[in-house]
Short mmCIF file of C-alpha atoms in Angstrom, two decimals:
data_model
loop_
_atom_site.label_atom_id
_atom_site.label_comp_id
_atom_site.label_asym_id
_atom_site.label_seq_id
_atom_site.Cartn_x
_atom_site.Cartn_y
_atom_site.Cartn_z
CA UNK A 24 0.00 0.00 0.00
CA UNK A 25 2.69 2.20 0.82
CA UNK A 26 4.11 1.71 -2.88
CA UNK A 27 1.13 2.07 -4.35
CA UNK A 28 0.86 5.30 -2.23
CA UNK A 29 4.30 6.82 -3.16
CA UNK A 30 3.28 5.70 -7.23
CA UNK A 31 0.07 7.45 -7.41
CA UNK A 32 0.80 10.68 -5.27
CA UNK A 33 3.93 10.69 -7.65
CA UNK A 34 1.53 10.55 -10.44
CA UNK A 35 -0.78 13.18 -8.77
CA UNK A 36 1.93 15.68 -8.66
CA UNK A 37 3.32 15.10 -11.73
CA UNK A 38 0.00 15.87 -13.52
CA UNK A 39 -1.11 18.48 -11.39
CA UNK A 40 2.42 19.85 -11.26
CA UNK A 41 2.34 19.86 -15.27
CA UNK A 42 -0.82 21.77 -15.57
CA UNK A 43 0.13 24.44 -12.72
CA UNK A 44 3.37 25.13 -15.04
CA UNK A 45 1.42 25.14 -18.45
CA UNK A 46 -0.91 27.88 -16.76
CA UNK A 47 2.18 29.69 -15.34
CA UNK A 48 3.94 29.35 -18.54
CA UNK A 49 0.77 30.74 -20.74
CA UNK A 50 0.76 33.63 -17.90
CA UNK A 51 4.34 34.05 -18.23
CA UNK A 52 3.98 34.26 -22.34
CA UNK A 53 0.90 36.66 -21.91
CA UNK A 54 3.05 39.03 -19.34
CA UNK A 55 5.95 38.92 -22.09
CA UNK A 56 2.94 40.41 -25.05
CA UNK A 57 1.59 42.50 -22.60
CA UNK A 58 5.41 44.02 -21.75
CA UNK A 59 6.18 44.06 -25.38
CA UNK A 60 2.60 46.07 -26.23
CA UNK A 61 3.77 48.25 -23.67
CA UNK A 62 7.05 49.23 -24.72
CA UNK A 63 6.18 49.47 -28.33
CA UNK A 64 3.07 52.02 -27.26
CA UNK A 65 5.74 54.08 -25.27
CA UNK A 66 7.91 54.09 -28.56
CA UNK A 67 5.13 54.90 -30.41
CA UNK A 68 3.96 57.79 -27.69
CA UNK A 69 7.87 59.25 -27.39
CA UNK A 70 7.91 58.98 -30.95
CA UNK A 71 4.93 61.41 -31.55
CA UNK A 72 5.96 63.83 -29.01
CA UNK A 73 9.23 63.90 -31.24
CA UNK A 74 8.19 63.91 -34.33
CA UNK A 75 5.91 67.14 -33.07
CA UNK A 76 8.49 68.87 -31.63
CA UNK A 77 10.41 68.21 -35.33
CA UNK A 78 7.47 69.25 -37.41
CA UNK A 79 6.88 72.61 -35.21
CA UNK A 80 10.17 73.53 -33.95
CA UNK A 81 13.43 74.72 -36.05
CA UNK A 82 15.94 73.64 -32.88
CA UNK A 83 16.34 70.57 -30.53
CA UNK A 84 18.46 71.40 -26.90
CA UNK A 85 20.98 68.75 -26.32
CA UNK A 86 19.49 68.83 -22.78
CA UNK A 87 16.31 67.61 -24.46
CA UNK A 88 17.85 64.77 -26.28
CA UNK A 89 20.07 63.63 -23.43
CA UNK A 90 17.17 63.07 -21.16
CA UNK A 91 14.96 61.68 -23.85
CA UNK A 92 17.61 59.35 -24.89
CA UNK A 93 18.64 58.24 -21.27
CA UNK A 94 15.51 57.89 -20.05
CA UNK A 95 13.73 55.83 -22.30
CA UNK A 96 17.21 53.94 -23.76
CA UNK A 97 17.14 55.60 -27.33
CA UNK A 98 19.36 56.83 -30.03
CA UNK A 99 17.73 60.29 -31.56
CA UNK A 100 19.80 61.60 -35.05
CA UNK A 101 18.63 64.68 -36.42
CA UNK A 102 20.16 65.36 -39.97
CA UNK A 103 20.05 68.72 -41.77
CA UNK A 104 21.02 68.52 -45.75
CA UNK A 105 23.46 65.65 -45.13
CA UNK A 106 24.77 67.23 -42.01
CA UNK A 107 24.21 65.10 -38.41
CA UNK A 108 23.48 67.46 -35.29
CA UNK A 109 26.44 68.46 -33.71
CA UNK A 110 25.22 66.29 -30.61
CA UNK A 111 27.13 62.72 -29.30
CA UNK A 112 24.46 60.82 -27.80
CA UNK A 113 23.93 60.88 -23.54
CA UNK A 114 23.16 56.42 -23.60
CA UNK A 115 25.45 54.31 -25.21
CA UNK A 116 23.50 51.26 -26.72
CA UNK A 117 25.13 47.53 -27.13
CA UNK A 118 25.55 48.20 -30.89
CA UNK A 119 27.69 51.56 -32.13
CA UNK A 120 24.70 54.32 -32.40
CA UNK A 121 26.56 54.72 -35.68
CA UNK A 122 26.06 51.00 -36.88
CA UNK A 123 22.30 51.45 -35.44
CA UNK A 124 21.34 54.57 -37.76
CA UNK A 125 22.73 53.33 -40.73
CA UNK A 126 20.56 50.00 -40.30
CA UNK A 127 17.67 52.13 -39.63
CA UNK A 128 18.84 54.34 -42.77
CA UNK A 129 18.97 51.15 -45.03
CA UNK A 130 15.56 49.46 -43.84
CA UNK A 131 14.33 52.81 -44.39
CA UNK A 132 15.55 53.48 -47.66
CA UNK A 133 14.65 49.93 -48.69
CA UNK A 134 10.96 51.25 -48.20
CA UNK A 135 11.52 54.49 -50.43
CA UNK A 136 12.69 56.86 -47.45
CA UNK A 137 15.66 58.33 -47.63
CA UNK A 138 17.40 60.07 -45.08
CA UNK A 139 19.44 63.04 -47.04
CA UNK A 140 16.47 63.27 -50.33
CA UNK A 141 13.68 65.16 -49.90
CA UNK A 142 10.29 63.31 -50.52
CA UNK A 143 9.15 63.63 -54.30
CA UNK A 144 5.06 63.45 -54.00
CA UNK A 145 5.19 65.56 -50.21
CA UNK A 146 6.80 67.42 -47.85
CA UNK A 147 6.89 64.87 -45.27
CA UNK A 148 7.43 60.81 -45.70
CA UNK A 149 8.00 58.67 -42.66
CA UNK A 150 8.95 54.84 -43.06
CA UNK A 151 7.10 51.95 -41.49
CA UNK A 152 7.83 50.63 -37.54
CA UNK A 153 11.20 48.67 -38.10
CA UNK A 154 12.95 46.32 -36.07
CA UNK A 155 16.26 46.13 -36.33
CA UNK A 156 18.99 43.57 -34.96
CA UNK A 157 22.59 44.86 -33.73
CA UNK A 158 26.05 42.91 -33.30
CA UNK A 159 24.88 41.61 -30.00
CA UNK A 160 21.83 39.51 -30.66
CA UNK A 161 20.33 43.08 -29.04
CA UNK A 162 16.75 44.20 -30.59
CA UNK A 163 15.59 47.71 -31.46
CA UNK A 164 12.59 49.70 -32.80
CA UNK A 165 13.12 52.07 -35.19
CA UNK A 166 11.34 54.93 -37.44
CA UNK A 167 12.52 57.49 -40.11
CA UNK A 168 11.00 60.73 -40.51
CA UNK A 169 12.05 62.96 -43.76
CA UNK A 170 10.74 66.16 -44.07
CA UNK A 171 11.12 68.92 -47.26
CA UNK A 172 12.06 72.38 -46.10
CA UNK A 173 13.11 75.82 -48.27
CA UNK A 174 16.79 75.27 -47.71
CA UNK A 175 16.82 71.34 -48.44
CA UNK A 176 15.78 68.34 -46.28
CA UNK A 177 15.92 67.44 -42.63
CA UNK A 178 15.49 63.91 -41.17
CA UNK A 179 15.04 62.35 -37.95
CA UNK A 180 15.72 58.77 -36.81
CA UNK A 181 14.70 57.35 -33.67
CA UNK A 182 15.89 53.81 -32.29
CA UNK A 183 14.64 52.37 -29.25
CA UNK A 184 16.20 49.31 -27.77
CA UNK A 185 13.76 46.51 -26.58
CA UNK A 186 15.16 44.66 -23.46
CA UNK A 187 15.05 41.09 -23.70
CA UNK A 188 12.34 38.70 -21.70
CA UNK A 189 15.32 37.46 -19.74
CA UNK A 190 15.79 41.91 -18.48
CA UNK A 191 12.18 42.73 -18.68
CA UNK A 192 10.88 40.08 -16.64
CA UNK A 193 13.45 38.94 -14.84
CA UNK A 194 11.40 39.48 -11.56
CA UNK A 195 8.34 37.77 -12.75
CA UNK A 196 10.58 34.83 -14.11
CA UNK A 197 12.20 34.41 -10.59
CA UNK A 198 8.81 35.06 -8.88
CA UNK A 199 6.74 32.15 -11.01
CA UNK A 200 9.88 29.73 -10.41
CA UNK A 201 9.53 30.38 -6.60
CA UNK A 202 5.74 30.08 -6.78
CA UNK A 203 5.89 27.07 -9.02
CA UNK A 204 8.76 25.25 -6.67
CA UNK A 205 6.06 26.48 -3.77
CA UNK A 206 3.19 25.06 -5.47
CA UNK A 207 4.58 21.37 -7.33
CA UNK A 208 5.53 20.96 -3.15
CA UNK A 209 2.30 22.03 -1.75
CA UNK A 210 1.02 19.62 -4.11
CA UNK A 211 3.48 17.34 -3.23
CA UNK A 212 2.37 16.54 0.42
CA UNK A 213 -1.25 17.35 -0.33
CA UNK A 214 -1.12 14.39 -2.56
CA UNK A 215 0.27 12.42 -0.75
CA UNK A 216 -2.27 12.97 1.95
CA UNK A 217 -5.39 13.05 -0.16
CA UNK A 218 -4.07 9.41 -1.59
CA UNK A 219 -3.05 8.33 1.42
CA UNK A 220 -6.84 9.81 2.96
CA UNK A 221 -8.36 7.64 -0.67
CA UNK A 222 -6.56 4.67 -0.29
CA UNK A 223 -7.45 4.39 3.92
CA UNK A 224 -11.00 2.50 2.78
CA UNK A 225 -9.21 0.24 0.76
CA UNK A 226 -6.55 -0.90 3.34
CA UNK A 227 -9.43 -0.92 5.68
CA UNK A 228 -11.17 -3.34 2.93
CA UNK A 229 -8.18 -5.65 2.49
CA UNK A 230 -7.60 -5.92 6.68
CA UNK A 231 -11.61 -7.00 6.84
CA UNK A 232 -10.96 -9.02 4.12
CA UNK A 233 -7.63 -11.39 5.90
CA UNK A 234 -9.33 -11.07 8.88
CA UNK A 235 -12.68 -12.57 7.09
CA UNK A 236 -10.44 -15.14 5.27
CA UNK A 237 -8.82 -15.92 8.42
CA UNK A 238 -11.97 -16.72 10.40
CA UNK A 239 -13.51 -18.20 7.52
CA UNK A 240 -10.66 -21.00 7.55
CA UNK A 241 -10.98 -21.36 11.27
CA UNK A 242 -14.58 -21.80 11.49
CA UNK A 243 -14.16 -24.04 8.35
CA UNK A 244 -11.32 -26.42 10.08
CA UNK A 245 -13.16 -27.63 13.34
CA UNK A 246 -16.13 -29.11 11.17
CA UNK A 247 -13.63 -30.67 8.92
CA UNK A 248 -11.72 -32.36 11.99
CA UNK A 249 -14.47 -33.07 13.34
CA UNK A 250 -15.22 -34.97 10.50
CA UNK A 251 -11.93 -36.05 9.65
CA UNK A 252 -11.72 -38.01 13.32
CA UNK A 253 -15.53 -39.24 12.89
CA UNK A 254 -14.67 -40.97 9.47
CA UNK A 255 -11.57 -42.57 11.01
CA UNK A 256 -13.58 -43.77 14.25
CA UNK A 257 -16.13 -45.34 11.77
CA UNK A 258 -13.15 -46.89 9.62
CA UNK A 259 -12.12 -48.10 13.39
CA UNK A 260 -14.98 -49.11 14.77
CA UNK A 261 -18.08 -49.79 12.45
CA UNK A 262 -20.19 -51.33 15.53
CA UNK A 263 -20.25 -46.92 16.94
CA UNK A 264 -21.85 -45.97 13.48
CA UNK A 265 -25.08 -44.91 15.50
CA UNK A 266 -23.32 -42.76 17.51
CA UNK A 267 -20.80 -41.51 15.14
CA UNK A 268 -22.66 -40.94 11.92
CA UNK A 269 -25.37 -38.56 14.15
CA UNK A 270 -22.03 -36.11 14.89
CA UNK A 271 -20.76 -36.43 11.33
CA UNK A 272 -24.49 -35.40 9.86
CA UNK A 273 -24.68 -32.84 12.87
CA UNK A 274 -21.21 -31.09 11.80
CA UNK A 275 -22.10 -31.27 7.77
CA UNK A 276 -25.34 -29.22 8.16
CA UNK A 277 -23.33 -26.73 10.85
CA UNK A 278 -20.74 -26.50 7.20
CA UNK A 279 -23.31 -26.60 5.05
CA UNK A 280 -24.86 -23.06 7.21
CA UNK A 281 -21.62 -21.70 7.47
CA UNK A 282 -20.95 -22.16 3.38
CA UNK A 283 -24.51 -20.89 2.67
CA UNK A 284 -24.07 -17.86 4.73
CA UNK A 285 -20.57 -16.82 3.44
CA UNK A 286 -22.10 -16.99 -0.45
CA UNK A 287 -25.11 -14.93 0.97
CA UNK A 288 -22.64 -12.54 1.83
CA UNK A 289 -20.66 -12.79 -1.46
CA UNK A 290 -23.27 -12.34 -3.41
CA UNK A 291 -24.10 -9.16 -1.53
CA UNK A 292 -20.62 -7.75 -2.09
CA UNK A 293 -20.77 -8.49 -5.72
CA UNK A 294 -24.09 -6.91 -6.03
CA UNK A 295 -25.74 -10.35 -7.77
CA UNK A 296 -27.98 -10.29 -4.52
CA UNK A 297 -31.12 -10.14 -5.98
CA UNK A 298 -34.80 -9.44 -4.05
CA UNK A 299 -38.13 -10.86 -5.24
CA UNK A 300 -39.97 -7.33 -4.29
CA UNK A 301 -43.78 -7.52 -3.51
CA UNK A 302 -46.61 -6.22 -1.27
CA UNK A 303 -45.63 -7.24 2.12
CA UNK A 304 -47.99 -7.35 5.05
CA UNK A 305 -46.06 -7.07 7.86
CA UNK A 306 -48.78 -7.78 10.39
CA UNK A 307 -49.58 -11.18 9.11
CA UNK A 308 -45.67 -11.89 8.47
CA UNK A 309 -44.71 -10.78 11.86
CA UNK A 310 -47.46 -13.00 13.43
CA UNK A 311 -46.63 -15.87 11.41
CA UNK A 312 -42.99 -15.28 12.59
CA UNK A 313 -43.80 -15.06 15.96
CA UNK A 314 -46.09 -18.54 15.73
CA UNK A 315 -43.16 -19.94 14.10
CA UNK A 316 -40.90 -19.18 16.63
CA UNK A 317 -42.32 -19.04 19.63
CA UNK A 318 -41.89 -23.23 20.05
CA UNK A 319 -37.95 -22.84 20.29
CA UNK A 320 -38.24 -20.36 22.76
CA UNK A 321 -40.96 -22.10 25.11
CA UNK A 322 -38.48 -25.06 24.97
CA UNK A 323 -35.41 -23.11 26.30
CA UNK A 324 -38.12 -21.85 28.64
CA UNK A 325 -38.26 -18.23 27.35
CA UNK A 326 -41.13 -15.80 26.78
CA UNK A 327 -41.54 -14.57 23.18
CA UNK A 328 -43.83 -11.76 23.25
CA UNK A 329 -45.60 -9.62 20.05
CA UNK A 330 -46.95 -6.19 20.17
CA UNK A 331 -48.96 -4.65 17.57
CA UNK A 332 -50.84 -1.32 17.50
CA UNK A 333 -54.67 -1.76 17.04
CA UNK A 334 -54.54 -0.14 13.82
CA UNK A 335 -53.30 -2.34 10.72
CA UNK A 336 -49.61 -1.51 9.91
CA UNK A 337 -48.62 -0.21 6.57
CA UNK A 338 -47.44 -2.66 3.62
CA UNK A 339 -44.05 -2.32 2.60
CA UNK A 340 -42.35 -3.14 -0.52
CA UNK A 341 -39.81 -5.97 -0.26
CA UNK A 342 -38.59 -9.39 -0.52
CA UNK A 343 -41.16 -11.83 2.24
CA UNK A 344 -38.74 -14.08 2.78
CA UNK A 345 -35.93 -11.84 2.90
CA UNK A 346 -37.31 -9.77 5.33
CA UNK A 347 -38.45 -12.80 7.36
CA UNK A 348 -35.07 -14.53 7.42
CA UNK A 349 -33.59 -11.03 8.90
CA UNK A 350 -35.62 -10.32 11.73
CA UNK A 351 -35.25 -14.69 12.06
CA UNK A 352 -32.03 -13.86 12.42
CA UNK A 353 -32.34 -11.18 15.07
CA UNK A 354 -34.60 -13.12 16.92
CA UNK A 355 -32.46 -16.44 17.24
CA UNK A 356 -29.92 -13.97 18.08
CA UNK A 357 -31.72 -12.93 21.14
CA UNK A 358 -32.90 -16.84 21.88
CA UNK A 359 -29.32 -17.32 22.24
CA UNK A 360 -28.24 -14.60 24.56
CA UNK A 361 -31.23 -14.65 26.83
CA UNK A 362 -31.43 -16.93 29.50
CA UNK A 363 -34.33 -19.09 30.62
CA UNK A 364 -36.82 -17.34 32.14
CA UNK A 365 -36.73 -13.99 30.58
CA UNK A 366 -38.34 -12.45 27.63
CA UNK A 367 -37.95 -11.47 24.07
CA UNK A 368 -40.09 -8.89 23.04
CA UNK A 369 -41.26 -8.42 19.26
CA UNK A 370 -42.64 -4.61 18.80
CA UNK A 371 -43.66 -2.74 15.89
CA UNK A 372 -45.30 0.48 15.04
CA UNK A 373 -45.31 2.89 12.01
CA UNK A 374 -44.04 6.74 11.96
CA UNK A 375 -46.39 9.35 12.71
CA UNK A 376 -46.88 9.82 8.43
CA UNK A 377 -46.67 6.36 7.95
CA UNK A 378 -43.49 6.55 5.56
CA UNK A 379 -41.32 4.24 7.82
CA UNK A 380 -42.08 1.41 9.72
CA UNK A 381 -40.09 -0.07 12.40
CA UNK A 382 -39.56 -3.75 13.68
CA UNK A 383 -38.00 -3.87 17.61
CA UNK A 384 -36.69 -7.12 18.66
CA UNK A 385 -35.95 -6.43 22.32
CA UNK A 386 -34.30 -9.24 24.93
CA UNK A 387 -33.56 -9.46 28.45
CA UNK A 388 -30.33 -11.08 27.90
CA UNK A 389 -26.77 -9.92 29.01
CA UNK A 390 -26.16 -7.13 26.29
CA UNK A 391 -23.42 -6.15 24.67
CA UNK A 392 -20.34 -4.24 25.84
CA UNK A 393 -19.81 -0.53 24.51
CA UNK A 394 -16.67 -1.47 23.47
CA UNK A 395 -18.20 -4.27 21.31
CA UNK A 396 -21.26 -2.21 19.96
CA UNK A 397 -19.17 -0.81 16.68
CA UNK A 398 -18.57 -4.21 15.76
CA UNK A 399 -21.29 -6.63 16.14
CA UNK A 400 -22.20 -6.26 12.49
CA UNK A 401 -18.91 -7.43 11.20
CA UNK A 402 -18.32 -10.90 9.92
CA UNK A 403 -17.13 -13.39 11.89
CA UNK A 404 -17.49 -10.77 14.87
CA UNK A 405 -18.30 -12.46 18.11
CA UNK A 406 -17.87 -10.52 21.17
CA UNK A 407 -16.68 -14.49 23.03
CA UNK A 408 -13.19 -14.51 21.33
CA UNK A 409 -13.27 -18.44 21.97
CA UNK A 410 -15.80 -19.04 19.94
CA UNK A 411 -17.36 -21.93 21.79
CA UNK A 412 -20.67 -21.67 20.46
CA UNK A 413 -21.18 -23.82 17.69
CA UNK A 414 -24.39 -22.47 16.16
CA UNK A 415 -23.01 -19.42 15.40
CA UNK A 416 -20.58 -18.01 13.38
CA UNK A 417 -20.78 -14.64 13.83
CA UNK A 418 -22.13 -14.02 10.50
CA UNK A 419 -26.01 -13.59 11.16
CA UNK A 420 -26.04 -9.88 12.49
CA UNK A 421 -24.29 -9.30 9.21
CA UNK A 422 -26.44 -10.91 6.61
CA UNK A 423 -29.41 -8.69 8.87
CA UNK A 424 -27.39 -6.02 7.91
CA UNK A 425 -27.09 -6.21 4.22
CA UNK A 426 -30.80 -7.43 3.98
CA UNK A 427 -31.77 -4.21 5.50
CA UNK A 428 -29.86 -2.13 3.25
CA UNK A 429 -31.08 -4.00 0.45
CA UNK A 430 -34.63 -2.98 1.36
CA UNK A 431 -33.20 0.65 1.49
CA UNK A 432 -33.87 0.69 5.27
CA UNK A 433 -31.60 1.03 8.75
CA UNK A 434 -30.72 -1.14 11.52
CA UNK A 435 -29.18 -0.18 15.07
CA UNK A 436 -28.92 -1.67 18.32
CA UNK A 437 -29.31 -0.44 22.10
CA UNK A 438 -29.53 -0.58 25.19
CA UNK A 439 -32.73 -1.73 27.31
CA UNK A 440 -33.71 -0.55 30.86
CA UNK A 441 -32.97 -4.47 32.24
CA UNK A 442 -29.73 -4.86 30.78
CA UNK A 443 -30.35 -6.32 27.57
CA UNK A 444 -30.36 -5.49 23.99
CA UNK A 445 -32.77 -3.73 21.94
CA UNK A 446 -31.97 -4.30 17.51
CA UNK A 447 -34.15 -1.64 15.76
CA UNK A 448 -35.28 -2.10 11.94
CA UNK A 449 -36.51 1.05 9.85
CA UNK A 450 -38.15 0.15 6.36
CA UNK A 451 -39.86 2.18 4.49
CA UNK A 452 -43.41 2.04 2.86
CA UNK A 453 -45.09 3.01 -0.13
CA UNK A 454 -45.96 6.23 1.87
#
């Protein structure tokens, strides 16, 4: 279990740990577009404000340019007829600003704009948004403005370097690894805990199960001696056949119950339990079961009592015989643990709107410990760990059990003001 644990919390993480990176690494591509939109519409924005101050004004301060240029990382060149301002540049880029405008200047001319010729159909062409690459696998955006004035041409260029994913979002980067290291481990132990928390039932399943196996094959052996040492007796000593043979007969039935039981209960597990459902009125069944039974509990000298209300009970849908062998089964339960003169008390009434009816099979026997209540519908559970009785395997409060859930009803057990046990059904009716 504990490998089977470690393999599918493994598995758990692994898949949830896939799909928490895929989401981080579509955020992560969306925050790179959104960065990129950002510092193209700042281009775009500085760019305007330039081109503006070009179109309107006859003279650019250095001042100007050096802050432009140093604060948003650009390379402004203002040519006049040929000549380049007199001005050296206040943020040195990767690439030579040199090697940067003429790449600018050839894209640009490449699209019909060129930097020293004055535009032929206006006074004003501008080229297209470029991007250029320089010698250091750095990126830049780029634009050429030529305008036509009296005394010749002037041009502008602007370049604008675009910081890689790796500068831009550094931060973010390191942030999502954190939070994805954080997360795969959160996920990590919480899987390992929610598997653990899923697999609990089945290790719970596969304990009930050796533990059923294991009293199966003890209940099983002492029949099977029995009749092992029986057989040989009779091989012995033919002349004790009519004392033998009555044991050997007596210990196949007490097999034979055991066997029959154990497939009742297999065929409950496997759901192949199937119920013959009809009309079922409960106060003739309940006083034929109580004229049934009441011999075998005269002989062991016990009172079997039934009370009814004066007003006919409800009919219920369900199995006759089902529901007869269940509350059979409660009440040889009771037989057994009550002692000669005492009672068992068969009670049964209807709720108030008649939509459940319950069946009370109430002794005056020993009861059962609190410590043994949680388990008395187990298999094989019998609160006498020797297991000296022979009728009973501890199987019967079981089968009651999944006959009652069968019929969609509830059983539960307490406690009775003389000491003894009270095993409630609930069933419910067409109500």
């Amino acid at each position: 279990m504990k490998t089977l644990q470690k393999r599918l919390a493994g598995l758990y993480t692994i898949t949830t740990g896939s799909i928490l990176l895929l989401v981080m690494g579509a955020f992560l591509l969306s925050s790179i577009q959104s960065n990129r939109n950002a510092q193209l519409e700042q281009f775009q924005v500085i760019w305007n404000s330039l081109t503006s101050r070009f179109l309107t004004s006859s003279t650019f301060s250095h001042g100007f340019l050096a802050q432009t240029e140093a604060d948003y990382q650009m390379v402004v060149h203002i040519r006049e007829n040929g000549t380049p301002l007199l001005y050296q540049g206040a943020w040195q880029p990767l690439t030579d600003r040199r090697t940067l405008i003429k790449l600018a200047a050839d894209q640009a001319a490449a699209q019909g704009v060129f930097i020293d010729q004055a535009p032929i159909s206006s006074t004003a062409v501008s080229s297209s948004l470029m991007t250029i690459e320089g010698e250091h696998k750095d990126s830049y955006y780029a634009i050429v403005l030529v305008l036509a004035v009296k005394n010749g041409v002037k041009s502008i260029c602007a370049v604008s370097y675009i910081p890689p994913a790796r500068e831009s979002m550094g931060g973010t980067v390191l942030y999502l690894c954190v939070l994805a290291v954080f997360g795969i481990t959160c996920l990590g132990l919480i899987s390992w805990k929610f598997v653990g928390w899923s697999l609990k039932p089945v290790e719970e399943s596969r304990q009930k199960q050796a533990r059923f196996l294991a009293a199966a094959s003890h209940e099983l052996r002492s029949p099977l001696a029995v009749l092992r040492s029986g057989i040989a007796a009779l091989a012995s000593s033919p002349k004790a056949k009519d004392t033998l043979l009555p044991v050997i007969d007596s210990e196949c039935v007490r097999m034979s119950r055991l066997i029959d039981d154990m497939l009742l209960l297999a065929s409950a597990d496997a759901k192949t339990w199937s119920l013959h459902v009809d009309d079922v009125d409960m106060d003739t069944l309940l006083i034929d079961l109580f004229e049934s039974f009441e011999p075998a509990c005269r002989e062991k000298g016990v009172t079997l009592t039934l009370d009814l209300p004066e007003t006919a009970l409800p009919h219920i849908p369900g199995d006759p015989q089902r529901i007869r062998q269940l509350l059979l089964t409660l009440l040889d339960n009771a037989k057994t643990h009550t002692p000669g003169g005492r009672s068992i008390h068969i009670r049964s009434r209807a709720s108030a709107q008649k939509q459940r009816l319950s069946v009370q099979v109430i002794d005056e026997g020993c009861g059962i410990p609190d410590q043994d209540k949680p388990y008395v519908f187990d298999r094989f559970y019998q609160a006498d760990a020797s297991r000296t009785d022979k009728h009973h395997f501890g199987l019967g409060l079981s089968i009651a059990k999944e006959l009652t859930e069968l019929h969609h009803g509830a059983i539960y057990l307490s406690d009775t003001d003389k000491g003894g046990t009270c095993f409630t059904v609930e069933l419910p009716t067409y109500s």
